[in-house]
């Protein structure tokens, strides 16, 4: 185990209130591509850039095209939690971790057993009728074709934060509260490229900031511990 891994191991052993902040890189070892890596979603060819398709205005103007892309690329319903998700759930059960703050919408943290999961960008598992407000589970979209319709005839929209949409204030406030009270913050599997999510890190006031990411991030120089590697593999070697 190299020195950074050793430092990470010791810090986790000592910590009592860890908060985890993660992104798409936490789910790649579950077979879900991330966004900005070379093989990521945003580097594949489509008629429009994926960041355009996953926007509020595109959803309203090209709803059919949105759902074709969304069903093909955003629903990974067979994906299973990997070692990273499982370790975080274990730390929460052991009383070492107070919350997972995630940018992911795949629900894998909850599938692994995590209970306190703050989903900054929502979840594909929650969907709402734009007319009557009725809640629908993901099968209303995954098991339908064309425009998913509610019994009332209204269009069903995923509870996922699209570009041009704002994040849920209550979720943000709770994420900030958990980050503020943490004695250790572990950031993993995120390029820290998207705000306001990436800005949350600046609320951390605790002892140790650890960063586990395959590639470099803008925050590497600010972290006390930096491990460049696959987060599932790294967590497998942690207490
Ligand atoms: N282990 C560790 N890091 C990994 C792994 C892995 N197995 N796989 C990928 N990574 C790293 C990549 O090196 C990359 O830096 O995870 C990061 C993923 O970055 P992005 O693809 O930009 O994903 P993310 O940071 O979650 O994007 C944030 O952008 O488009 C929006 O809403 C979308 O939530 C998303 C947000």
Short mmCIF file of N, CA, C and O in Angstrom, two decimals, residues 1-81:
data_model
loop_
_atom_site.label_atom_id
_atom_site.label_comp_id
_atom_site.label_asym_id
_atom_site.label_seq_id
_atom_site.Cartn_x
_atom_site.Cartn_y
_atom_site.Cartn_z
N UNK A 1 0.87 -1.20 0.00
CA UNK A 1 0.00 0.00 0.00
C UNK A 1 0.90 1.24 0.00
O UNK A 1 1.78 1.36 0.86
N UNK A 2 0.69 2.16 -1.01
CA UNK A 2 1.60 3.33 -1.07
C UNK A 2 1.24 4.30 0.05
O UNK A 2 0.24 4.15 0.76
N UNK A 3 2.07 5.35 0.19
CA UNK A 3 1.93 6.23 1.35
C UNK A 3 0.58 6.96 1.36
O UNK A 3 -0.02 7.14 2.42
N UNK A 4 0.08 7.36 0.19
CA UNK A 4 -1.22 8.05 0.18
C UNK A 4 -2.32 7.09 0.61
O UNK A 4 -3.23 7.46 1.35
N UNK A 5 -2.23 5.86 0.16
CA UNK A 5 -3.24 4.87 0.56
C UNK A 5 -3.15 4.62 2.07
O UNK A 5 -4.16 4.53 2.77
N UNK A 6 -1.92 4.57 2.58
CA UNK A 6 -1.69 4.38 4.01
C UNK A 6 -2.31 5.54 4.79
O UNK A 6 -3.03 5.37 5.78
N UNK A 7 -2.06 6.77 4.30
CA UNK A 7 -2.62 7.98 4.96
C UNK A 7 -4.14 7.93 4.93
O UNK A 7 -4.82 8.26 5.91
N UNK A 8 -4.69 7.49 3.79
CA UNK A 8 -6.16 7.41 3.66
C UNK A 8 -6.71 6.39 4.66
O UNK A 8 -7.68 6.66 5.38
N UNK A 9 -6.01 5.24 4.78
CA UNK A 9 -6.44 4.18 5.68
C UNK A 9 -6.48 4.70 7.12
O UNK A 9 -7.49 4.57 7.83
N UNK A 10 -5.41 5.37 7.52
CA UNK A 10 -5.33 5.89 8.90
C UNK A 10 -6.42 6.93 9.16
O UNK A 10 -7.07 6.94 10.20
N UNK A 11 -6.58 7.83 8.18
CA UNK A 11 -7.56 8.92 8.36
C UNK A 11 -8.97 8.36 8.50
O UNK A 11 -9.75 8.81 9.36
N UNK A 12 -9.28 7.35 7.70
CA UNK A 12 -10.63 6.75 7.78
C UNK A 12 -10.81 6.05 9.12
O UNK A 12 -11.84 6.16 9.77
N UNK A 13 -9.75 5.38 9.59
CA UNK A 13 -9.83 4.69 10.89
C UNK A 13 -10.14 5.69 12.00
O UNK A 13 -10.92 5.45 12.89
N UNK A 14 -9.52 6.88 11.90
CA UNK A 14 -9.64 7.89 12.98
C UNK A 14 -10.96 8.65 12.90
O UNK A 14 -11.50 9.09 13.91
N UNK A 15 -11.51 8.78 11.70
CA UNK A 15 -12.69 9.65 11.49
C UNK A 15 -13.94 9.12 12.18
O UNK A 15 -14.14 7.91 12.31
N UNK A 16 -14.77 10.06 12.64
CA UNK A 16 -16.05 9.68 13.26
C UNK A 16 -17.24 10.14 12.42
O UNK A 16 -18.34 9.60 12.54
N UNK A 17 -17.04 11.19 11.62
CA UNK A 17 -18.16 11.76 10.87
C UNK A 17 -17.71 12.06 9.45
O UNK A 17 -17.35 13.19 9.11
N UNK A 18 -17.68 11.03 8.66
CA UNK A 18 -17.24 11.19 7.26
C UNK A 18 -18.42 11.64 6.41
O UNK A 18 -19.55 11.16 6.60
N UNK A 19 -18.18 12.56 5.48
CA UNK A 19 -19.17 12.84 4.44
C UNK A 19 -18.52 12.49 3.10
O UNK A 19 -17.33 12.75 2.91
N UNK A 20 -19.29 11.85 2.25
CA UNK A 20 -18.77 11.47 0.93
C UNK A 20 -19.46 12.30 -0.13
O UNK A 20 -20.69 12.47 -0.10
N UNK A 21 -18.67 12.84 -1.05
CA UNK A 21 -19.22 13.59 -2.19
C UNK A 21 -18.76 12.87 -3.45
O UNK A 21 -17.56 12.75 -3.70
N UNK A 22 -19.74 12.38 -4.26
CA UNK A 22 -19.33 11.59 -5.42
C UNK A 22 -20.02 11.96 -6.71
O UNK A 22 -21.00 12.71 -6.74
N UNK A 23 -19.49 11.36 -7.78
CA UNK A 23 -20.04 11.59 -9.14
C UNK A 23 -20.03 10.30 -9.93
O UNK A 23 -19.91 9.21 -9.38
N UNK A 24 -20.15 10.49 -11.23
CA UNK A 24 -20.36 9.35 -12.14
C UNK A 24 -19.25 8.31 -12.06
O UNK A 24 -19.47 7.14 -12.34
N UNK A 25 -18.06 8.73 -11.62
CA UNK A 25 -16.95 7.78 -11.53
C UNK A 25 -17.16 6.73 -10.47
O UNK A 25 -16.49 5.69 -10.47
N UNK A 26 -18.13 6.96 -9.56
CA UNK A 26 -18.42 5.95 -8.53
C UNK A 26 -19.18 4.78 -9.16
O UNK A 26 -19.10 3.65 -8.71
N UNK A 27 -19.89 5.04 -10.27
CA UNK A 27 -20.72 3.99 -10.88
C UNK A 27 -20.10 3.33 -12.10
O UNK A 27 -20.68 2.38 -12.65
N UNK A 28 -18.93 3.80 -12.57
CA UNK A 28 -18.36 3.18 -13.78
C UNK A 28 -18.00 1.72 -13.52
O UNK A 28 -18.11 0.88 -14.40
N UNK A 29 -17.62 1.38 -12.29
CA UNK A 29 -17.28 -0.03 -12.01
C UNK A 29 -18.54 -0.88 -11.87
O UNK A 29 -18.47 -2.08 -11.67
N UNK A 30 -19.71 -0.22 -12.01
CA UNK A 30 -20.98 -0.97 -12.10
C UNK A 30 -21.45 -1.04 -13.54
O UNK A 30 -22.58 -1.44 -13.81
N UNK A 31 -20.57 -0.56 -14.46
CA UNK A 31 -20.90 -0.66 -15.89
C UNK A 31 -21.62 0.54 -16.45
O UNK A 31 -22.08 0.53 -17.59
N UNK A 32 -21.74 1.63 -15.66
CA UNK A 32 -22.41 2.84 -16.16
C UNK A 32 -21.33 3.84 -16.59
O UNK A 32 -20.52 4.25 -15.74
N UNK A 33 -21.28 4.21 -17.89
CA UNK A 33 -20.25 5.15 -18.32
C UNK A 33 -20.39 6.50 -17.62
O UNK A 33 -21.52 6.90 -17.27
N UNK A 34 -19.27 7.19 -17.41
CA UNK A 34 -19.40 8.55 -16.84
C UNK A 34 -19.64 9.51 -18.01
O UNK A 34 -20.05 9.10 -19.10
N UNK A 35 -19.42 10.80 -17.77
CA UNK A 35 -19.78 11.80 -18.80
C UNK A 35 -18.58 12.30 -19.58
O UNK A 35 -18.62 12.37 -20.81
N UNK A 36 -17.52 12.67 -18.83
CA UNK A 36 -16.44 13.43 -19.49
C UNK A 36 -15.16 12.63 -19.75
O UNK A 36 -14.22 13.17 -20.30
N UNK A 37 -15.12 11.37 -19.32
CA UNK A 37 -13.95 10.57 -19.68
C UNK A 37 -13.97 10.32 -21.18
O UNK A 37 -14.98 10.55 -21.84
N UNK A 38 -12.89 9.82 -21.69
CA UNK A 38 -12.77 9.59 -23.14
C UNK A 38 -13.92 8.72 -23.64
O UNK A 38 -14.53 8.99 -24.66
N UNK A 39 -14.27 7.70 -22.83
CA UNK A 39 -15.38 6.81 -23.27
C UNK A 39 -16.69 7.26 -22.64
O UNK A 39 -17.67 6.52 -22.60
N UNK A 40 -16.71 8.49 -22.10
CA UNK A 40 -17.90 8.97 -21.40
C UNK A 40 -19.01 9.38 -22.36
O UNK A 40 -18.80 9.53 -23.56
N UNK A 41 -20.17 9.58 -21.79
CA UNK A 41 -21.37 9.87 -22.58
C UNK A 41 -21.19 11.12 -23.44
O UNK A 41 -21.61 11.15 -24.60
N UNK A 42 -20.51 12.12 -22.91
CA UNK A 42 -20.41 13.39 -23.63
C UNK A 42 -19.39 13.33 -24.76
O UNK A 42 -19.21 14.28 -25.49
N UNK A 43 -18.69 12.19 -24.87
CA UNK A 43 -17.72 12.09 -25.96
C UNK A 43 -18.19 11.10 -27.02
O UNK A 43 -17.41 10.65 -27.84
N UNK A 44 -19.47 10.72 -26.94
CA UNK A 44 -20.02 9.83 -27.98
C UNK A 44 -20.77 10.73 -28.97
O UNK A 44 -21.16 11.83 -28.64
N UNK A 45 -20.95 10.26 -30.21
CA UNK A 45 -21.54 11.12 -31.25
C UNK A 45 -23.06 10.98 -31.31
O UNK A 45 -23.59 9.88 -31.42
N UNK A 46 -23.74 12.11 -31.22
CA UNK A 46 -25.20 12.13 -31.39
C UNK A 46 -25.55 13.31 -32.30
O UNK A 46 -24.70 14.17 -32.58
N UNK A 47 -26.83 13.39 -32.74
CA UNK A 47 -27.25 14.52 -33.58
C UNK A 47 -27.05 15.84 -32.85
O UNK A 47 -26.79 16.87 -33.44
N UNK A 48 -27.19 15.80 -31.53
CA UNK A 48 -26.99 17.02 -30.73
C UNK A 48 -26.02 16.65 -29.61
O UNK A 48 -25.95 15.48 -29.22
N UNK A 49 -25.30 17.61 -29.04
CA UNK A 49 -24.44 17.29 -27.88
C UNK A 49 -25.30 16.79 -26.72
O UNK A 49 -26.38 17.38 -26.46
N UNK A 50 -24.92 15.74 -26.03
CA UNK A 50 -25.74 15.22 -24.92
C UNK A 50 -26.10 16.30 -23.88
O UNK A 50 -27.19 16.31 -23.34
N UNK A 51 -25.16 17.24 -23.65
CA UNK A 51 -25.50 18.31 -22.68
C UNK A 51 -26.66 19.16 -23.19
O UNK A 51 -27.39 19.76 -22.41
N UNK A 52 -26.85 19.19 -24.52
CA UNK A 52 -27.99 19.93 -25.09
C UNK A 52 -29.26 19.11 -24.91
O UNK A 52 -30.30 19.62 -24.49
N UNK A 53 -29.13 17.81 -25.19
CA UNK A 53 -30.31 16.93 -25.07
C UNK A 53 -30.82 16.91 -23.63
O UNK A 53 -32.01 16.97 -23.37
N UNK A 54 -29.87 16.90 -22.69
CA UNK A 54 -30.26 16.81 -21.26
C UNK A 54 -30.53 18.19 -20.67
O UNK A 54 -30.12 18.50 -19.55
N UNK A 55 -31.19 19.04 -21.47
CA UNK A 55 -31.51 20.40 -20.98
C UNK A 55 -33.02 20.60 -20.96
O UNK A 55 -33.77 19.92 -21.67
N UNK A 56 -33.45 21.54 -20.13
CA UNK A 56 -34.88 21.82 -19.99
C UNK A 56 -35.50 22.26 -21.32
O UNK A 56 -36.56 21.76 -21.72
N UNK A 57 -34.82 23.15 -22.03
CA UNK A 57 -35.42 23.67 -23.28
C UNK A 57 -35.52 22.56 -24.34
O UNK A 57 -36.52 22.47 -25.04
N UNK A 58 -34.51 21.67 -24.38
CA UNK A 58 -34.57 20.56 -25.35
C UNK A 58 -35.70 19.62 -24.97
O UNK A 58 -36.47 19.16 -25.84
N UNK A 59 -35.87 19.38 -23.67
CA UNK A 59 -36.95 18.50 -23.22
C UNK A 59 -38.29 19.04 -23.71
O UNK A 59 -39.15 18.30 -24.18
N UNK A 60 -38.48 20.36 -23.61
CA UNK A 60 -39.77 20.96 -24.01
C UNK A 60 -39.93 20.97 -25.53
O UNK A 60 -41.01 20.70 -26.04
N UNK A 61 -38.86 21.26 -26.27
CA UNK A 61 -38.95 21.46 -27.74
C UNK A 61 -38.85 20.14 -28.52
O UNK A 61 -39.43 19.99 -29.58
N UNK A 62 -38.04 19.20 -27.99
CA UNK A 62 -37.81 17.94 -28.73
C UNK A 62 -38.05 16.76 -27.80
O UNK A 62 -37.16 15.93 -27.59
N UNK A 63 -39.25 16.71 -27.25
CA UNK A 63 -39.52 15.73 -26.21
C UNK A 63 -39.34 14.29 -26.68
O UNK A 63 -38.76 13.47 -25.95
N UNK A 64 -39.75 14.00 -27.90
CA UNK A 64 -39.56 12.63 -28.43
C UNK A 64 -38.10 12.25 -28.46
O UNK A 64 -37.68 11.19 -28.00
N UNK A 65 -37.26 13.17 -29.01
CA UNK A 65 -35.82 12.93 -29.13
C UNK A 65 -35.20 12.80 -27.73
O UNK A 65 -34.35 11.95 -27.48
N UNK A 66 -35.69 13.63 -26.80
CA UNK A 66 -35.17 13.56 -25.42
C UNK A 66 -35.39 12.14 -24.88
O UNK A 66 -34.46 11.51 -24.35
N UNK A 67 -36.65 11.65 -25.03
CA UNK A 67 -36.93 10.33 -24.43
C UNK A 67 -36.20 9.20 -25.14
O UNK A 67 -35.82 8.22 -24.52
N UNK A 68 -35.93 9.37 -26.46
CA UNK A 68 -35.16 8.32 -27.16
C UNK A 68 -33.76 8.22 -26.54
O UNK A 68 -33.29 7.15 -26.19
N UNK A 69 -33.14 9.37 -26.33
CA UNK A 69 -31.79 9.40 -25.73
C UNK A 69 -31.84 8.94 -24.28
O UNK A 69 -31.06 8.10 -23.83
N UNK A 70 -32.82 9.46 -23.55
CA UNK A 70 -32.93 9.19 -22.10
C UNK A 70 -33.11 7.68 -21.86
O UNK A 70 -32.41 7.09 -21.03
N UNK A 71 -34.02 7.02 -22.59
CA UNK A 71 -34.26 5.60 -22.39
C UNK A 71 -33.00 4.79 -22.78
O UNK A 71 -32.64 3.83 -22.14
N UNK A 72 -32.31 5.28 -23.82
CA UNK A 72 -31.14 4.52 -24.32
C UNK A 72 -29.93 4.70 -23.42
O UNK A 72 -29.15 3.77 -23.21
N UNK A 73 -29.78 5.89 -22.83
CA UNK A 73 -28.49 6.20 -22.21
C UNK A 73 -28.53 6.52 -20.73
O UNK A 73 -27.50 6.53 -20.06
N UNK A 74 -29.71 6.83 -20.21
CA UNK A 74 -29.73 7.31 -18.82
C UNK A 74 -30.33 6.31 -17.85
O UNK A 74 -30.34 6.53 -16.65
N UNK A 75 -30.90 5.22 -18.38
CA UNK A 75 -31.54 4.23 -17.50
C UNK A 75 -30.65 3.00 -17.46
O UNK A 75 -30.53 2.28 -18.43
N UNK A 76 -30.00 2.78 -16.30
CA UNK A 76 -29.14 1.58 -16.17
C UNK A 76 -29.74 0.71 -15.06
O UNK A 76 -29.13 0.49 -14.02
N UNK A 77 -30.96 0.25 -15.30
CA UNK A 77 -31.75 -0.34 -14.22
C UNK A 77 -31.23 -1.71 -13.77
O UNK A 77 -31.54 -2.16 -12.68
N UNK A 78 -30.40 -2.37 -14.58
CA UNK A 78 -29.84 -3.67 -14.18
C UNK A 78 -28.50 -3.51 -13.45
O UNK A 78 -27.95 -4.48 -12.95
N UNK A 79 -27.98 -2.29 -13.41
CA UNK A 79 -26.66 -2.09 -12.80
C UNK A 79 -26.72 -2.43 -11.31
O UNK A 79 -27.75 -2.21 -10.66
N UNK A 80 -25.61 -3.00 -10.82
CA UNK A 80 -25.56 -3.39 -9.40
C UNK A 80 -24.52 -2.53 -8.66
O UNK A 80 -23.52 -2.14 -9.26
N UNK A 81 -24.73 -2.30 -7.38
CA UNK A 81 -23.73 -1.53 -6.61
C UNK A 81 -22.36 -2.22 -6.66
O UNK A 81 -22.29 -3.45 -6.69
#
